[in-house]
């Protein structure tokens, strides 16, 4: 539902003599609900369960600052200069070490392309594979940033049903057949298999190979977006879809969640036969990723116990997730349900069908808490009875207080039906 | 002319079962001659007159290192976190101060969008304005990175003739009429008015308003790419096209040439009525520009005499340009001509018609010097008798020695005709 400001802005845009100059895709690029919320969340006193920011307080800032100092003073002529479009060799090799932690043992640094965050990797993937009108399959719900990118490429987004174990393989096959029989040209399945943003759901290990085989048989690629994979609360990471399938999966990783999003460094591990065009397309967007940032991450990975840091994050986020689940249990009215994440940043809350969570956002703000309405995370324009809560950046006390503030807002909406 | 490796790679790409998944635009994204040369230029002993790298040795590295240290240790929770998609308010305000130095007095920080280098701003401009098949006008020659971006958006590039005073207004009008009468849909004129990369030519002050008026009357936008504008050797900068024309020009600035390209921070100053879609499209590509890098530049601009630093650069590059022009005068055979830049990084050398400079690159490498063949800088597939020499990153001694090595290669090619 556009705000009054948005309507006014749209009117100003369409009445100008330059209006005819916009590309067809420009009209499809819209302000997202997440962005609305980002501005609101800066208000003091509000508890924000909206933004999926990592908790940076536990980073070794003194050490990182010293590394940046030495990089600039001792290697500044390299760190501040243009670099190669594919990213530094050192960081590409280190990205392979990070992926090995999750079970990708055969990654070749030559097939890694460093990108400006993994958002930029998604943009490049669309650039390389998607004509307007092509179809992309994804989970429902899925990452709002990916949906924005798909819109910018005028891609038709078709969703595949999930259950508590993630994508349902038979549903995937059914949707492929359905889309194709109505003439759709499917290019790839976009999936966040671990602790999906926003749902928190993980694709079960026993389903993973089946998903790959279905896509392989159908000759469509898989884009595996895995920023949270190492942030599993207990036990070992589940092997990514890419692990045994080097030719069919473009794997996207990120340093945003295991180190720092403000550095904007992610990467794509690309099948060897697709690497060249992917890399050249990436170069055409940004020339090269920021050199200083790549070198700082390399120093951190070599000079700090980054695996220990991830262990710290895992127990921190695990504790916060537990606090959120307990608060939901304690405060939420009957009829509200939620997911049980095994890692990551998010819990997905379902209200009874027919309740639109978007207008509830403004009531929640009055009550002193914010969330992101579920409509942001689906390609559909229909109202959504879901909402996303993030526990990553908030103390356990504030998580509990935030959920306590939210409960009567939801209860009232349910009672008003 | 594709190399053997390129042919082999192309064959491997096209024979794979995934080949049918590429977008139409992907096939148009090719390795550039500049990229070929970038790899070669790493060989020891070669004098590279190829790359347009700024000379970073004169930067206050100790000071910059200290700033980075303090940002991370004292403000790390902001500097390493996600930021707004439009860039920080502080840096947007400072970008307006930088533009004021050149004569843009009325820039509003609300209309500035910080981007991942100005390459990314060009990508966003194409995203917002260009459908496949739309026409973009540009100088001939023009920036290779812009040509790569245009190719990625399947834009038809039409060139406008230049003389020693830059774009010829009557030619611009003639080309607009010509393209339109053959059904072309022109979206914008892309121009580098100051010290054009690669030609070094500057659009004369007395032609500038006429160029804007022609585009205004034709209802097409101007993309003014101005990374070098402050690097004028003598006198005041010439006012940008944007200066008196807030509604018709998207101005692109960069910190790559006046500070450090490895930070990958540029900006676009966008007409108010176009700002919103431009900013949202930018956000869909990278989410937000790197926060640390923006804050480091803000600290530098506030805590260092950046105007004095630019004065240092101006006299350094002026001296190097003079050394190059003198060496060309001393060593080049009759029949070779070159431009007389008033600033920037490049001299454009013309051989007699009919000589292709691309194969000469390999002879020059044997002689111990590299340049970039002119064909890289035009949308045409025809051979070019021009070449680009960069003086920005090389000592005056090496500039002279490089030109001395190049001269016999050109002389032999001319004699062989």
mmCIF file of C-alpha atoms in Angstrom, chain A residues 51 69 94 159 183 193 211-212 216 259 281 301 330 342 353 378:
data_model
loop_
_atom_site.group_PDB
_atom_site.id
_atom_site.type_symbol
_atom_site.label_atom_id
_atom_site.label_comp_id
_atom_site.label_asym_id
_atom_site.label_seq_id
_atom_site.Cartn_x
_atom_site.Cartn_y
_atom_site.Cartn_z
ATOM 1 C CA UNK A 51 16.680 -4.920 10.776
ATOM 2 C CA UNK A 69 46.352 1.431 9.956
ATOM 3 C CA UNK A 94 40.640 -17.437 1.684
ATOM 4 C CA UNK A 159 7.410 -19.347 -5.895
ATOM 5 C CA UNK A 183 5.499 -21.276 -21.816
ATOM 6 C CA UNK A 193 18.873 -23.075 2.148
ATOM 7 C CA UNK A 211 16.595 -30.446 -5.251
ATOM 8 C CA UNK A 212 19.853 -30.330 -7.205
ATOM 9 C CA UNK A 216 19.897 -30.608 -13.202
ATOM 10 C CA UNK A 259 32.536 -10.169 9.894
ATOM 11 C CA UNK A 281 29.682 -8.773 -16.127
ATOM 12 C CA UNK A 301 41.236 -13.981 8.335
ATOM 13 C CA UNK A 330 5.040 -16.388 26.994
ATOM 14 C CA UNK A 342 18.422 -23.652 13.743
ATOM 15 C CA UNK A 353 -5.288 -16.011 7.515
ATOM 16 C CA UNK A 378 6.898 -12.247 -1.426
#
